[in-house]
CSV table of N, CA and C in Angstrom, one decimal:
chain,number,residue,atom,x,y,z
A,206,UNK,N,8.8,-102.3,-13.8
A,206,UNK,CA,8.3,-101.3,-12.9
A,206,UNK,C,8.2,-99.9,-13.6
A,207,UNK,N,7.1,-99.2,-13.5
A,207,UNK,CA,6.9,-98.0,-14.2
A,207,UNK,C,7.7,-96.9,-13.5
A,208,UNK,N,8.1,-95.9,-14.3
A,208,UNK,CA,8.8,-94.8,-13.8
A,208,UNK,C,7.9,-94.0,-12.8
A,209,UNK,N,8.5,-93.6,-11.7
A,209,UNK,CA,7.7,-92.8,-10.8
A,209,UNK,C,8.2,-91.4,-10.8
A,210,UNK,N,7.4,-90.4,-10.4
A,210,UNK,CA,7.9,-89.0,-10.4
A,210,UNK,C,9.0,-88.9,-9.4
A,211,UNK,N,9.8,-87.8,-9.6
A,211,UNK,CA,10.9,-87.5,-8.7
A,211,UNK,C,10.3,-87.3,-7.3
A,212,UNK,N,10.8,-87.9,-6.3
A,212,UNK,CA,10.2,-87.7,-4.9
A,212,UNK,C,10.2,-86.3,-4.5
A,213,UNK,N,11.1,-85.4,-5.0
A,213,UNK,CA,11.2,-84.0,-4.5
A,213,UNK,C,10.8,-83.0,-5.5
A,214,UNK,N,10.0,-83.4,-6.5
A,214,UNK,CA,9.6,-82.4,-7.6
A,214,UNK,C,8.9,-81.2,-6.9
A,215,UNK,N,9.3,-80.0,-7.2
A,215,UNK,CA,8.6,-78.8,-6.7
A,215,UNK,C,7.3,-78.7,-7.4
A,216,UNK,N,6.4,-78.1,-6.8
A,216,UNK,CA,5.0,-77.9,-7.3
A,216,UNK,C,4.9,-76.5,-8.0
A,217,UNK,N,4.7,-76.5,-9.3
A,217,UNK,CA,4.5,-75.2,-10.0
A,217,UNK,C,3.0,-74.9,-10.1
A,218,UNK,N,2.2,-75.8,-9.5
A,218,UNK,CA,0.7,-75.7,-9.7
A,218,UNK,C,0.2,-74.3,-9.2
A,219,UNK,N,-0.7,-73.7,-9.9
A,219,UNK,CA,-1.3,-72.5,-9.5
A,219,UNK,C,-1.5,-71.6,-10.7
A,220,UNK,N,-2.1,-70.4,-10.4
A,220,UNK,CA,-2.3,-69.3,-11.4
A,220,UNK,C,-1.2,-68.3,-11.1
A,221,UNK,N,-0.4,-68.0,-12.2
A,221,UNK,CA,0.7,-67.1,-12.1
A,221,UNK,C,0.5,-65.9,-13.1
A,222,UNK,N,0.6,-64.7,-12.6
A,222,UNK,CA,0.4,-63.5,-13.4
A,222,UNK,C,1.7,-62.8,-13.6
A,223,UNK,N,2.0,-62.4,-14.8
A,223,UNK,CA,3.2,-61.7,-15.1
A,223,UNK,C,3.3,-60.4,-14.3
A,224,UNK,N,4.4,-60.2,-13.6
A,224,UNK,CA,4.6,-58.9,-12.8
A,224,UNK,C,5.6,-58.0,-13.5
A,225,UNK,N,6.8,-58.6,-13.8
A,225,UNK,CA,7.8,-57.8,-14.5
A,225,UNK,C,8.5,-58.6,-15.6
A,226,UNK,N,9.1,-57.9,-16.5
A,226,UNK,CA,9.8,-58.6,-17.6
A,226,UNK,C,11.1,-57.8,-17.8
A,227,UNK,N,12.2,-58.5,-17.8
A,227,UNK,CA,13.5,-57.8,-18.0
A,227,UNK,C,14.2,-58.3,-19.3
A,228,UNK,N,14.5,-57.4,-20.2
A,228,UNK,CA,15.3,-57.6,-21.4
A,228,UNK,C,14.5,-58.5,-22.4
A,229,UNK,N,13.2,-58.6,-22.3
A,229,UNK,CA,12.4,-59.5,-23.1
A,229,UNK,C,12.4,-59.0,-24.6
A,230,UNK,N,12.3,-57.7,-24.8
A,230,UNK,CA,12.3,-57.2,-26.2
A,230,UNK,C,13.7,-57.6,-26.9
A,231,UNK,N,14.8,-57.4,-26.2
A,231,UNK,CA,16.1,-57.8,-26.8
A,231,UNK,C,16.2,-59.3,-27.1
A,232,UNK,N,15.6,-60.1,-26.2
A,232,UNK,CA,15.6,-61.5,-26.4
A,232,UNK,C,14.8,-61.8,-27.7
A,233,UNK,N,13.6,-61.2,-27.9
A,233,UNK,CA,12.8,-61.4,-29.0
A,233,UNK,C,13.5,-61.0,-30.3
A,234,UNK,N,14.2,-59.9,-30.2
A,234,UNK,CA,15.0,-59.4,-31.4
A,234,UNK,C,16.0,-60.5,-31.8
A,235,UNK,N,16.7,-61.0,-30.9
A,235,UNK,CA,17.7,-62.1,-31.2
A,235,UNK,C,17.0,-63.3,-31.8
A,236,UNK,N,15.7,-63.5,-31.5
A,236,UNK,CA,15.0,-64.7,-32.0
A,236,UNK,C,14.3,-64.3,-33.4
A,237,UNK,N,14.7,-63.2,-34.0
A,237,UNK,CA,14.2,-62.8,-35.3
A,237,UNK,C,12.7,-62.5,-35.3
A,238,UNK,N,12.2,-62.0,-34.2
A,238,UNK,CA,10.8,-61.5,-34.1
A,238,UNK,C,10.8,-60.1,-34.6
A,239,UNK,N,9.9,-59.8,-35.5
A,239,UNK,CA,9.7,-58.5,-36.1
A,239,UNK,C,9.4,-57.4,-35.1
A,240,UNK,N,9.6,-56.1,-35.5
A,240,UNK,CA,9.4,-55.0,-34.6
A,240,UNK,C,8.0,-54.9,-34.0
A,241,UNK,N,7.0,-55.1,-34.9
A,241,UNK,CA,5.6,-54.9,-34.4
A,241,UNK,C,5.2,-56.0,-33.4
A,242,UNK,N,5.7,-57.3,-33.6
A,242,UNK,CA,5.4,-58.3,-32.6
A,242,UNK,C,6.2,-58.1,-31.4
A,243,UNK,N,7.4,-57.6,-31.5
A,243,UNK,CA,8.2,-57.3,-30.2
A,243,UNK,C,7.5,-56.2,-29.4
A,244,UNK,N,7.0,-55.2,-30.0
A,244,UNK,CA,6.4,-54.1,-29.3
A,244,UNK,C,5.1,-54.6,-28.7
A,245,UNK,N,4.3,-55.4,-29.4
A,245,UNK,CA,3.1,-55.9,-28.9
A,245,UNK,C,3.3,-56.8,-27.7
A,246,UNK,N,4.4,-57.7,-27.8
A,246,UNK,CA,4.7,-58.7,-26.8
A,246,UNK,C,5.1,-57.9,-25.5
A,247,UNK,N,5.7,-56.8,-25.7
A,247,UNK,CA,6.2,-56.0,-24.5
A,247,UNK,C,5.0,-55.5,-23.7
A,248,UNK,N,3.9,-55.2,-24.4
A,248,UNK,CA,2.7,-54.6,-23.8
A,248,UNK,C,1.7,-55.6,-23.2
A,249,UNK,N,1.9,-56.9,-23.7
A,249,UNK,CA,0.9,-57.9,-23.3
A,249,UNK,C,1.2,-58.4,-21.9
A,250,UNK,N,0.1,-58.6,-21.2
A,250,UNK,CA,0.1,-59.2,-19.8
A,250,UNK,C,-0.2,-60.7,-20.1
A,251,UNK,N,0.5,-61.6,-19.3
A,251,UNK,CA,0.2,-63.0,-19.5
A,251,UNK,C,0.0,-63.7,-18.1
A,252,UNK,N,-0.7,-64.8,-18.2
A,252,UNK,CA,-1.0,-65.6,-17.0
A,252,UNK,C,-0.7,-67.0,-17.4
A,253,UNK,N,0.0,-67.7,-16.5
A,253,UNK,CA,0.2,-69.2,-16.7
A,253,UNK,C,-0.7,-69.9,-15.6
A,254,UNK,N,-1.5,-70.7,-16.1
A,254,UNK,CA,-2.4,-71.5,-15.3
A,254,UNK,C,-1.8,-73.0,-15.4
A,255,UNK,N,-1.3,-73.4,-14.3
A,255,UNK,CA,-0.5,-74.7,-14.3
A,255,UNK,C,-1.2,-75.7,-13.4
A,256,UNK,N,-1.4,-76.9,-13.9
A,256,UNK,CA,-1.8,-78.1,-13.2
A,256,UNK,C,-0.6,-79.1,-13.3
A,257,UNK,N,-0.3,-79.7,-12.1
A,257,UNK,CA,0.8,-80.6,-12.1
A,257,UNK,C,0.5,-81.8,-11.2
A,258,UNK,N,0.9,-82.9,-11.8
A,258,UNK,CA,0.9,-84.2,-11.0
A,258,UNK,C,2.3,-84.8,-11.2
A,259,UNK,N,3.2,-84.6,-10.2
A,259,UNK,CA,4.5,-85.1,-10.3
A,259,UNK,C,5.2,-84.5,-11.5
A,260,UNK,N,5.6,-85.3,-12.5
A,260,UNK,CA,6.3,-84.8,-13.7
A,260,UNK,C,5.4,-84.4,-14.8
A,261,UNK,N,4.1,-84.6,-14.6
A,261,UNK,CA,3.1,-84.3,-15.7
A,261,UNK,C,2.6,-82.9,-15.5
A,262,UNK,N,2.8,-82.1,-16.6
A,262,UNK,CA,2.5,-80.7,-16.6
A,262,UNK,C,1.4,-80.4,-17.6
A,263,UNK,N,0.5,-79.5,-17.2
A,263,UNK,CA,-0.6,-79.0,-18.0
A,263,UNK,C,-0.5,-77.5,-17.8
A,264,UNK,N,0.0,-76.8,-18.8
A,264,UNK,CA,0.3,-75.3,-18.7
A,264,UNK,C,-0.6,-74.6,-19.8
A,265,UNK,N,-1.5,-73.7,-19.3
A,265,UNK,CA,-2.3,-72.9,-20.2
A,265,UNK,C,-1.8,-71.5,-20.1
A,266,UNK,N,-1.3,-70.9,-21.2
A,266,UNK,CA,-0.8,-69.6,-21.2
A,266,UNK,C,-1.9,-68.7,-21.8
A,267,UNK,N,-2.3,-67.7,-21.0
A,267,UNK,CA,-3.4,-66.8,-21.5
A,267,UNK,C,-2.7,-65.4,-21.6
A,268,UNK,N,-2.8,-64.8,-22.8
A,268,UNK,CA,-2.2,-63.5,-23.0
A,268,UNK,C,-3.2,-62.5,-23.5
A,269,UNK,N,-3.3,-61.3,-22.9
A,269,UNK,CA,-4.2,-60.3,-23.3
A,269,UNK,C,-4.0,-59.9,-24.8
A,270,UNK,N,-5.1,-60.0,-25.5
A,270,UNK,CA,-5.0,-59.5,-26.9
A,270,UNK,C,-4.3,-60.4,-27.9
A,271,UNK,N,-3.8,-61.5,-27.4
A,271,UNK,CA,-3.1,-62.5,-28.3
A,271,UNK,C,-3.6,-63.9,-28.1
A,272,UNK,N,-3.3,-64.7,-29.1
A,272,UNK,CA,-3.6,-66.1,-29.0
A,272,UNK,C,-2.7,-66.7,-27.9
A,273,UNK,N,-3.3,-67.4,-27.0
A,273,UNK,CA,-2.5,-68.1,-25.9
A,273,UNK,C,-2.0,-69.4,-26.4
A,274,UNK,N,-1.5,-70.3,-25.5
A,274,UNK,CA,-1.1,-71.6,-25.9
A,274,UNK,C,-1.3,-72.6,-24.7
A,275,UNK,N,-1.4,-73.8,-25.1
A,275,UNK,CA,-1.7,-74.9,-24.1
A,275,UNK,C,-0.6,-75.9,-24.3
A,276,UNK,N,0.1,-76.2,-23.2
A,276,UNK,CA,1.2,-77.2,-23.3
A,276,UNK,C,0.8,-78.4,-22.3
A,277,UNK,N,0.9,-79.6,-22.8
A,277,UNK,CA,0.7,-80.8,-22.0
A,277,UNK,C,1.9,-81.6,-22.2
A,278,UNK,N,2.7,-81.9,-21.2
A,278,UNK,CA,3.9,-82.7,-21.3
A,278,UNK,C,4.3,-83.4,-20.0
A,279,UNK,N,5.2,-84.3,-20.2
A,279,UNK,CA,5.8,-85.0,-19.0
A,279,UNK,C,7.3,-84.5,-19.0
A,280,UNK,N,7.7,-84.0,-17.9
A,280,UNK,CA,9.1,-83.5,-17.8
A,280,UNK,C,10.0,-84.7,-18.1
A,281,UNK,N,10.9,-84.5,-19.0
A,281,UNK,CA,11.8,-85.6,-19.5
A,281,UNK,C,11.4,-86.0,-20.9
A,282,UNK,N,10.2,-85.5,-21.3
A,282,UNK,CA,9.8,-85.8,-22.7
A,282,UNK,C,9.8,-84.6,-23.6
A,283,UNK,N,9.0,-84.6,-24.7
A,283,UNK,CA,9.0,-83.5,-25.6
A,283,UNK,C,7.6,-83.2,-26.1
A,284,UNK,N,7.4,-82.1,-26.7
A,284,UNK,CA,6.1,-81.7,-27.3
A,284,UNK,C,6.4,-80.7,-28.4
A,285,UNK,N,5.4,-80.4,-29.2
A,285,UNK,CA,5.5,-79.4,-30.2
A,285,UNK,C,4.6,-78.2,-29.9
A,286,UNK,N,5.0,-77.0,-30.4
A,286,UNK,CA,4.1,-75.8,-30.3
A,286,UNK,C,4.5,-74.8,-31.3
A,287,UNK,N,3.6,-73.9,-31.5
A,287,UNK,CA,3.9,-72.7,-32.4
A,287,UNK,C,4.6,-71.6,-31.7
A,288,UNK,N,5.7,-71.1,-32.3
A,288,UNK,CA,6.4,-70.0,-31.6
A,288,UNK,C,5.9,-68.7,-32.1
A,289,UNK,N,6.3,-67.6,-31.5
A,289,UNK,CA,5.9,-66.3,-31.8
A,289,UNK,C,6.2,-65.9,-33.3
A,290,UNK,N,7.3,-66.5,-33.8
A,290,UNK,CA,7.6,-66.2,-35.2
A,290,UNK,C,6.8,-67.1,-36.2
A,291,UNK,N,5.9,-67.9,-35.7
A,291,UNK,CA,5.0,-68.7,-36.5
A,291,UNK,C,5.5,-70.1,-36.9
A,292,UNK,N,6.7,-70.4,-36.5
A,292,UNK,CA,7.3,-71.7,-36.8
A,292,UNK,C,6.9,-72.7,-35.8
A,293,UNK,N,6.9,-74.0,-36.2
A,293,UNK,CA,6.6,-75.1,-35.2
A,293,UNK,C,8.0,-75.4,-34.5
A,294,UNK,N,7.9,-75.6,-33.2
A,294,UNK,CA,9.1,-75.9,-32.5
A,294,UNK,C,8.9,-77.3,-31.8
A,295,UNK,N,10.0,-78.0,-31.8
A,295,UNK,CA,10.1,-79.2,-31.0
A,295,UNK,C,10.7,-78.8,-29.7
A,296,UNK,N,10.0,-79.1,-28.6
A,296,UNK,CA,10.4,-78.6,-27.3
A,296,UNK,C,10.8,-79.9,-26.4
A,297,UNK,N,12.0,-80.0,-26.0
A,297,UNK,CA,12.5,-81.1,-25.1
A,297,UNK,C,12.6,-80.5,-23.7
A,298,UNK,N,12.2,-81.3,-22.7
A,298,UNK,CA,12.1,-80.9,-21.3
A,298,UNK,C,12.9,-81.8,-20.4
A,299,UNK,N,13.4,-81.3,-19.4
A,299,UNK,CA,14.1,-82.1,-18.3
A,299,UNK,C,14.2,-81.3,-17.0
A,300,UNK,N,14.4,-82.0,-16.0
A,300,UNK,CA,14.6,-81.4,-14.7
A,300,UNK,C,16.1,-81.0,-14.6
A,301,UNK,N,16.3,-79.8,-14.1
A,301,UNK,CA,17.7,-79.4,-13.8
A,301,UNK,C,17.6,-78.9,-12.3
A,302,UNK,N,18.0,-79.8,-11.4
A,302,UNK,CA,17.7,-79.5,-10.0
A,302,UNK,C,16.2,-79.4,-9.8
A,303,UNK,N,15.8,-78.2,-9.2
A,303,UNK,CA,14.4,-78.0,-9.0
A,303,UNK,C,13.7,-77.2,-10.1
A,304,UNK,N,14.4,-77.0,-11.2
A,304,UNK,CA,13.9,-76.2,-12.3
A,304,UNK,C,13.5,-77.1,-13.5
A,305,UNK,N,12.6,-76.6,-14.3
A,305,UNK,CA,12.3,-77.3,-15.5
A,305,UNK,C,12.9,-76.6,-16.6
A,306,UNK,N,13.8,-77.3,-17.4
A,306,UNK,CA,14.4,-76.8,-18.5
A,306,UNK,C,13.7,-77.1,-19.8
A,307,UNK,N,13.5,-76.2,-20.7
A,307,UNK,CA,12.9,-76.4,-22.0
A,307,UNK,C,13.8,-75.9,-23.1
A,308,UNK,N,14.1,-76.8,-24.0
A,308,UNK,CA,14.9,-76.4,-25.2
A,308,UNK,C,14.0,-76.4,-26.4
A,309,UNK,N,13.8,-75.2,-27.0
A,309,UNK,CA,12.9,-74.9,-28.1
A,309,UNK,C,13.7,-74.9,-29.4
A,310,UNK,N,13.4,-75.7,-30.3
A,310,UNK,CA,14.1,-75.8,-31.6
A,310,UNK,C,13.2,-75.7,-32.8
A,311,UNK,N,13.4,-74.7,-33.6
A,311,UNK,CA,12.6,-74.6,-34.9
A,311,UNK,C,13.6,-74.7,-36.0
A,312,UNK,N,13.2,-74.7,-37.3
A,312,UNK,CA,14.1,-74.7,-38.4
A,312,UNK,C,15.1,-73.5,-38.4
A,313,UNK,N,14.7,-72.4,-37.8
A,313,UNK,CA,15.6,-71.2,-37.9
A,313,UNK,C,16.1,-70.7,-36.6
A,314,UNK,N,15.7,-71.3,-35.4
A,314,UNK,CA,16.3,-70.8,-34.2
A,314,UNK,C,16.2,-71.9,-33.1
A,315,UNK,N,17.0,-71.6,-32.0
A,315,UNK,CA,17.0,-72.5,-30.9
A,315,UNK,C,17.1,-71.6,-29.7
A,316,UNK,N,16.3,-71.8,-28.6
A,316,UNK,CA,16.5,-71.1,-27.4
A,316,UNK,C,16.1,-71.9,-26.2
A,317,UNK,N,16.5,-71.5,-25.0
A,317,UNK,CA,16.2,-72.2,-23.8
A,317,UNK,C,15.3,-71.4,-22.9
A,318,UNK,N,14.5,-72.1,-22.1
A,318,UNK,CA,13.6,-71.5,-21.1
A,318,UNK,C,13.8,-72.3,-19.9
A,319,UNK,N,14.1,-71.7,-18.8
A,319,UNK,CA,14.1,-72.4,-17.5
A,319,UNK,C,13.0,-71.8,-16.6
A,320,UNK,N,12.2,-72.8,-16.1
A,320,UNK,CA,11.1,-72.4,-15.2
A,320,UNK,C,11.6,-72.7,-13.8
A,321,UNK,N,11.6,-71.7,-12.9
A,321,UNK,CA,12.1,-71.8,-11.6
A,321,UNK,C,11.1,-71.2,-10.5
A,322,UNK,N,11.0,-71.8,-9.4
A,322,UNK,CA,10.3,-71.2,-8.3
A,322,UNK,C,11.3,-70.5,-7.4
A,323,UNK,N,11.1,-69.1,-7.3
A,323,UNK,CA,12.0,-68.4,-6.5
A,323,UNK,C,11.6,-68.5,-5.0
A,324,UNK,N,10.3,-68.6,-4.8
A,324,UNK,CA,9.7,-68.8,-3.5
A,324,UNK,C,8.3,-69.3,-3.7
A,325,UNK,N,7.5,-69.5,-2.7
A,325,UNK,CA,6.1,-70.1,-2.9
A,325,UNK,C,5.2,-69.2,-3.8
A,326,UNK,N,5.5,-68.0,-3.9
A,326,UNK,CA,4.6,-67.0,-4.6
A,326,UNK,C,5.3,-66.4,-5.8
A,327,UNK,N,6.5,-66.8,-6.2
A,327,UNK,CA,7.2,-66.2,-7.3
A,327,UNK,C,7.8,-67.3,-8.2
A,328,UNK,N,7.4,-67.2,-9.5
A,328,UNK,CA,7.9,-68.1,-10.5
A,328,UNK,C,8.7,-67.2,-11.5
A,329,UNK,N,9.9,-67.7,-11.9
A,329,UNK,CA,10.7,-66.9,-12.8
A,329,UNK,C,11.0,-67.8,-14.0
A,330,UNK,N,10.7,-67.2,-15.2
A,330,UNK,CA,11.1,-67.8,-16.5
A,330,UNK,C,12.4,-67.1,-16.9
A,331,UNK,N,13.5,-67.9,-17.1
A,331,UNK,CA,14.7,-67.4,-17.6
A,331,UNK,C,14.8,-67.9,-19.0
A,332,UNK,N,15.0,-66.9,-19.9
A,332,UNK,CA,15.1,-67.2,-21.3
A,332,UNK,C,16.5,-66.9,-21.8
A,333,UNK,N,17.0,-67.7,-22.8
A,333,UNK,CA,18.3,-67.3,-23.4
A,333,UNK,C,18.2,-67.6,-24.9
A,334,UNK,N,18.5,-66.5,-25.6
A,334,UNK,CA,18.4,-66.5,-27.1
A,334,UNK,C,19.6,-67.3,-27.7
A,335,UNK,N,19.5,-67.6,-29.0
A,335,UNK,CA,20.7,-68.2,-29.7
A,335,UNK,C,22.0,-67.4,-29.6
A,336,UNK,N,21.8,-66.1,-29.5
A,336,UNK,CA,23.0,-65.2,-29.4
A,336,UNK,C,23.5,-65.0,-28.0
A,337,UNK,N,22.8,-65.6,-27.0
A,337,UNK,CA,23.2,-65.4,-25.6
A,337,UNK,C,22.5,-64.3,-24.9
A,338,UNK,N,21.6,-63.7,-25.5
A,338,UNK,CA,20.8,-62.6,-24.8
A,338,UNK,C,19.9,-63.3,-23.7
A,339,UNK,N,19.9,-62.8,-22.5
A,339,UNK,CA,19.1,-63.4,-21.4
A,339,UNK,C,18.0,-62.4,-21.0
A,340,UNK,N,16.9,-63.0,-20.8
A,340,UNK,CA,15.7,-62.3,-20.3
A,340,UNK,C,15.1,-63.0,-19.2
A,341,UNK,N,14.4,-62.2,-18.3
A,341,UNK,CA,13.6,-62.8,-17.2
A,341,UNK,C,12.2,-62.3,-17.2
A,342,UNK,N,11.3,-63.2,-17.0
A,342,UNK,CA,9.9,-62.9,-16.8
A,342,UNK,C,9.4,-63.4,-15.4
A,343,UNK,N,9.0,-62.5,-14.6
A,343,UNK,CA,8.7,-62.8,-13.2
A,343,UNK,C,7.2,-62.8,-13.0
A,344,UNK,N,6.7,-63.9,-12.5
A,344,UNK,CA,5.3,-64.1,-12.3
A,344,UNK,C,5.0,-64.3,-10.8
A,345,UNK,N,3.9,-63.7,-10.4
A,345,UNK,CA,3.4,-63.8,-9.0
A,345,UNK,C,2.2,-64.7,-8.9
A,346,UNK,N,2.1,-65.5,-7.9
A,346,UNK,CA,0.9,-66.4,-7.7
A,346,UNK,C,-0.3,-65.5,-7.4
A,347,UNK,N,-1.4,-65.8,-8.0
A,347,UNK,CA,-2.7,-65.1,-7.7
A,347,UNK,C,-3.7,-66.2,-7.1
A,348,UNK,N,-4.5,-65.7,-6.3
A,348,UNK,CA,-5.6,-66.6,-5.7
A,348,UNK,C,-6.7,-66.7,-6.6
């Protein structure tokens, strides 16, 4: 019998625009991101366009003035992507309650990202650096 999606998987589907960012520059510093990239990242607005069918995620990240990224994965599996420091990361994913946990690992760093729905119109990305610095990026659903 094939694995079926979790019966109670929350839906992250929609277009989400960054509203606020807390402690993001310090998080990037701990991830060895250079000064110019940290300052630029602080100014960039981003949008996550998410399509979801059960555990199957299609996440398109669009950032003003920067190269975006496209992630296609099944929660419980893994994928690779380029990080802001230019390194390739192996990203493993899993459900933690109603949140999607991502563990990003490159040759020089490892960090976690937790994607959480605060309510129907608010998505929060919780990031934690290798040194324990925590950042939050709060997104609002747009029509």
